[in-house]
Amino acid sequence: MNTTAVSRSVQVSPRKVRLVADSIKKVSLKKAMHALQLTDKRASYVLLKTLKSAVANAVNNKKLREEDLFIAGIDVLEGSALKRFHPSSRGRVHPYKKRTSHIKITLKGKNE
């Protein structure tokens, strides 16, 4: 039985989140949490928070044991981008985007 947790409009670019997310795909839950706690990236904090939410959903809603869970998939999608401008010389501006991410973590039990 699949259990999911979603974090929307996270203030980290999808490219940076995917860099961390690819390191914990298809790994046991304990190893993934340990790796995220040791990773020194801002995206690891957001992924750890979403992962803990998915575990809580599985334990409380689906009555699964935490020891039997593993990560079935992590989807990192691009959210909305905030358009900002950097002032430049001669009265010009250079536009840039502050990108956001949507993170979806799917957990699965080992006996399924």
mmCIF file of C-alpha atoms in Angstrom:
data_model
loop_
_atom_site.group_PDB
_atom_site.id
_atom_site.type_symbol
_atom_site.label_atom_id
_atom_site.label_comp_id
_atom_site.label_asym_id
_atom_site.label_seq_id
_atom_site.Cartn_x
_atom_site.Cartn_y
_atom_site.Cartn_z
ATOM 1 C CA MET A 1 0.000 0.000 0.000
ATOM 2 C CA ASN A 2 1.489 3.332 -1.068
ATOM 3 C CA THR A 3 1.611 6.316 1.242
ATOM 4 C CA THR A 4 2.510 9.807 0.075
ATOM 5 C CA ALA A 5 3.405 13.193 1.482
ATOM 6 C CA VAL A 6 3.604 16.407 -0.537
ATOM 7 C CA SER A 7 5.361 19.701 0.158
ATOM 8 C CA ARG A 8 4.379 22.491 -2.185
ATOM 9 C CA SER A 9 6.052 25.795 -3.070
ATOM 10 C CA VAL A 10 9.282 25.072 -1.218
ATOM 11 C CA GLN A 11 11.754 27.961 -1.551
ATOM 12 C CA VAL A 12 14.545 25.822 -3.044
ATOM 13 C CA SER A 13 15.096 25.375 -6.770
ATOM 14 C CA PRO A 14 14.110 21.960 -8.201
ATOM 15 C CA ARG A 15 17.601 21.370 -9.543
ATOM 16 C CA LYS A 16 19.102 21.651 -6.061
ATOM 17 C CA VAL A 17 16.406 19.441 -4.522
ATOM 18 C CA ARG A 18 16.888 16.733 -7.174
ATOM 19 C CA LEU A 19 20.604 16.660 -6.386
ATOM 20 C CA VAL A 20 19.834 15.522 -2.833
ATOM 21 C CA ALA A 21 16.720 13.484 -3.710
ATOM 22 C CA ASP A 22 18.590 11.253 -6.162
ATOM 23 C CA SER A 23 20.925 10.129 -3.382
ATOM 24 C CA ILE A 24 18.113 8.607 -1.276
ATOM 25 C CA LYS A 25 15.965 6.917 -3.931
ATOM 26 C CA LYS A 26 15.344 3.154 -3.489
ATOM 27 C CA VAL A 27 16.935 3.159 -0.031
ATOM 28 C CA SER A 28 15.632 1.957 3.300
ATOM 29 C CA LEU A 29 13.990 4.544 5.488
ATOM 30 C CA LYS A 30 16.618 4.452 8.219
ATOM 31 C CA LYS A 31 19.509 4.965 5.789
ATOM 32 C CA ALA A 32 17.688 7.783 4.005
ATOM 33 C CA MET A 33 16.971 9.688 7.222
ATOM 34 C CA HIS A 34 20.554 9.249 8.373
ATOM 35 C CA ALA A 35 21.904 10.477 5.024
ATOM 36 C CA LEU A 36 19.619 13.526 5.033
ATOM 37 C CA GLN A 37 20.655 14.466 8.566
ATOM 38 C CA LEU A 38 24.324 14.395 7.557
ATOM 39 C CA THR A 39 23.904 16.227 4.247
ATOM 40 C CA ASP A 40 24.824 19.896 4.496
ATOM 41 C CA LYS A 41 22.294 21.280 2.004
ATOM 42 C CA ARG A 42 19.176 23.367 2.514
ATOM 43 C CA ALA A 43 17.190 20.900 0.405
ATOM 44 C CA SER A 44 18.009 18.053 2.795
ATOM 45 C CA TYR A 45 16.093 19.766 5.624
ATOM 46 C CA VAL A 46 12.984 20.085 3.436
ATOM 47 C CA LEU A 47 13.259 16.492 2.201
ATOM 48 C CA LEU A 48 13.696 15.206 5.761
ATOM 49 C CA LYS A 49 10.618 17.108 6.897
ATOM 50 C CA THR A 50 8.543 15.696 4.015
ATOM 51 C CA LEU A 51 9.895 12.191 4.654
ATOM 52 C CA LYS A 52 8.906 12.358 8.325
ATOM 53 C CA SER A 53 5.441 13.494 7.259
ATOM 54 C CA ALA A 54 5.135 10.508 4.899
ATOM 55 C CA VAL A 55 6.191 8.139 7.697
ATOM 56 C CA ALA A 56 3.610 9.657 10.039
ATOM 57 C CA ASN A 57 0.943 9.231 7.339
ATOM 58 C CA ALA A 58 1.865 5.560 6.901
ATOM 59 C CA VAL A 59 1.951 4.790 10.618
ATOM 60 C CA ASN A 60 -1.168 6.693 11.662
ATOM 61 C CA ASN A 61 -3.442 6.387 8.627
ATOM 62 C CA LYS A 62 -2.463 3.056 7.032
ATOM 63 C CA LYS A 63 -1.350 1.273 10.264
ATOM 64 C CA LEU A 64 1.981 0.191 8.773
ATOM 65 C CA ARG A 65 5.135 -0.438 10.795
ATOM 66 C CA GLU A 66 7.966 2.036 10.387
ATOM 67 C CA GLU A 67 10.556 -0.757 10.102
ATOM 68 C CA ASP A 68 8.828 -2.215 7.026
ATOM 69 C CA LEU A 69 8.803 1.000 4.992
ATOM 70 C CA PHE A 70 11.125 2.025 2.183
ATOM 71 C CA ILE A 71 11.128 4.879 -0.307
ATOM 72 C CA ALA A 72 9.322 3.848 -3.489
ATOM 73 C CA GLY A 73 9.737 7.162 -5.275
ATOM 74 C CA ILE A 74 10.538 10.836 -4.986
ATOM 75 C CA ASP A 75 9.116 13.327 -7.454
ATOM 76 C CA VAL A 76 10.499 16.853 -7.585
ATOM 77 C CA LEU A 77 8.466 19.157 -9.802
ATOM 78 C CA GLU A 78 8.925 22.809 -10.611
ATOM 79 C CA GLY A 79 6.585 25.172 -8.799
ATOM 80 C CA SER A 80 5.796 28.781 -9.552
ATOM 81 C CA ALA A 81 8.687 31.203 -9.972
ATOM 82 C CA LEU A 82 8.819 34.672 -8.459
ATOM 83 C CA LYS A 83 10.144 37.246 -10.917
ATOM 84 C CA ARG A 84 12.710 39.565 -9.388
ATOM 85 C CA PHE A 85 15.025 42.238 -10.792
ATOM 86 C CA HIS A 86 18.633 43.086 -10.048
ATOM 87 C CA PRO A 87 19.470 46.785 -10.549
ATOM 88 C CA SER A 88 22.223 47.388 -13.060
ATOM 89 C CA SER A 89 24.167 50.324 -14.402
ATOM 90 C CA ARG A 90 22.652 53.085 -16.565
ATOM 91 C CA GLY A 91 19.188 52.584 -15.099
ATOM 92 C CA ARG A 92 18.772 49.080 -16.423
ATOM 93 C CA VAL A 93 17.589 45.981 -14.622
ATOM 94 C CA HIS A 94 18.458 42.326 -15.056
ATOM 95 C CA PRO A 95 15.548 39.950 -14.406
ATOM 96 C CA TYR A 96 15.937 36.641 -12.600
ATOM 97 C CA LYS A 97 13.575 34.060 -11.116
ATOM 98 C CA LYS A 98 13.339 32.755 -7.565
ATOM 99 C CA ARG A 99 12.297 29.186 -8.261
ATOM 100 C CA THR A 100 10.160 26.963 -6.046
ATOM 101 C CA SER A 101 9.672 23.187 -5.890
ATOM 102 C CA HIS A 102 6.890 20.695 -5.293
ATOM 103 C CA ILE A 103 8.165 17.555 -3.530
ATOM 104 C CA LYS A 104 6.223 14.275 -3.424
ATOM 105 C CA ILE A 105 7.580 11.278 -1.498
ATOM 106 C CA THR A 106 5.965 7.845 -1.878
ATOM 107 C CA LEU A 107 6.577 5.102 0.692
ATOM 108 C CA LYS A 108 5.819 1.405 0.332
ATOM 109 C CA GLY A 109 5.793 -1.534 2.729
ATOM 110 C CA LYS A 110 8.321 -4.358 2.259
ATOM 111 C CA ASN A 111 5.727 -7.136 2.175
ATOM 112 C CA GLU A 112 3.773 -5.562 -0.690
#
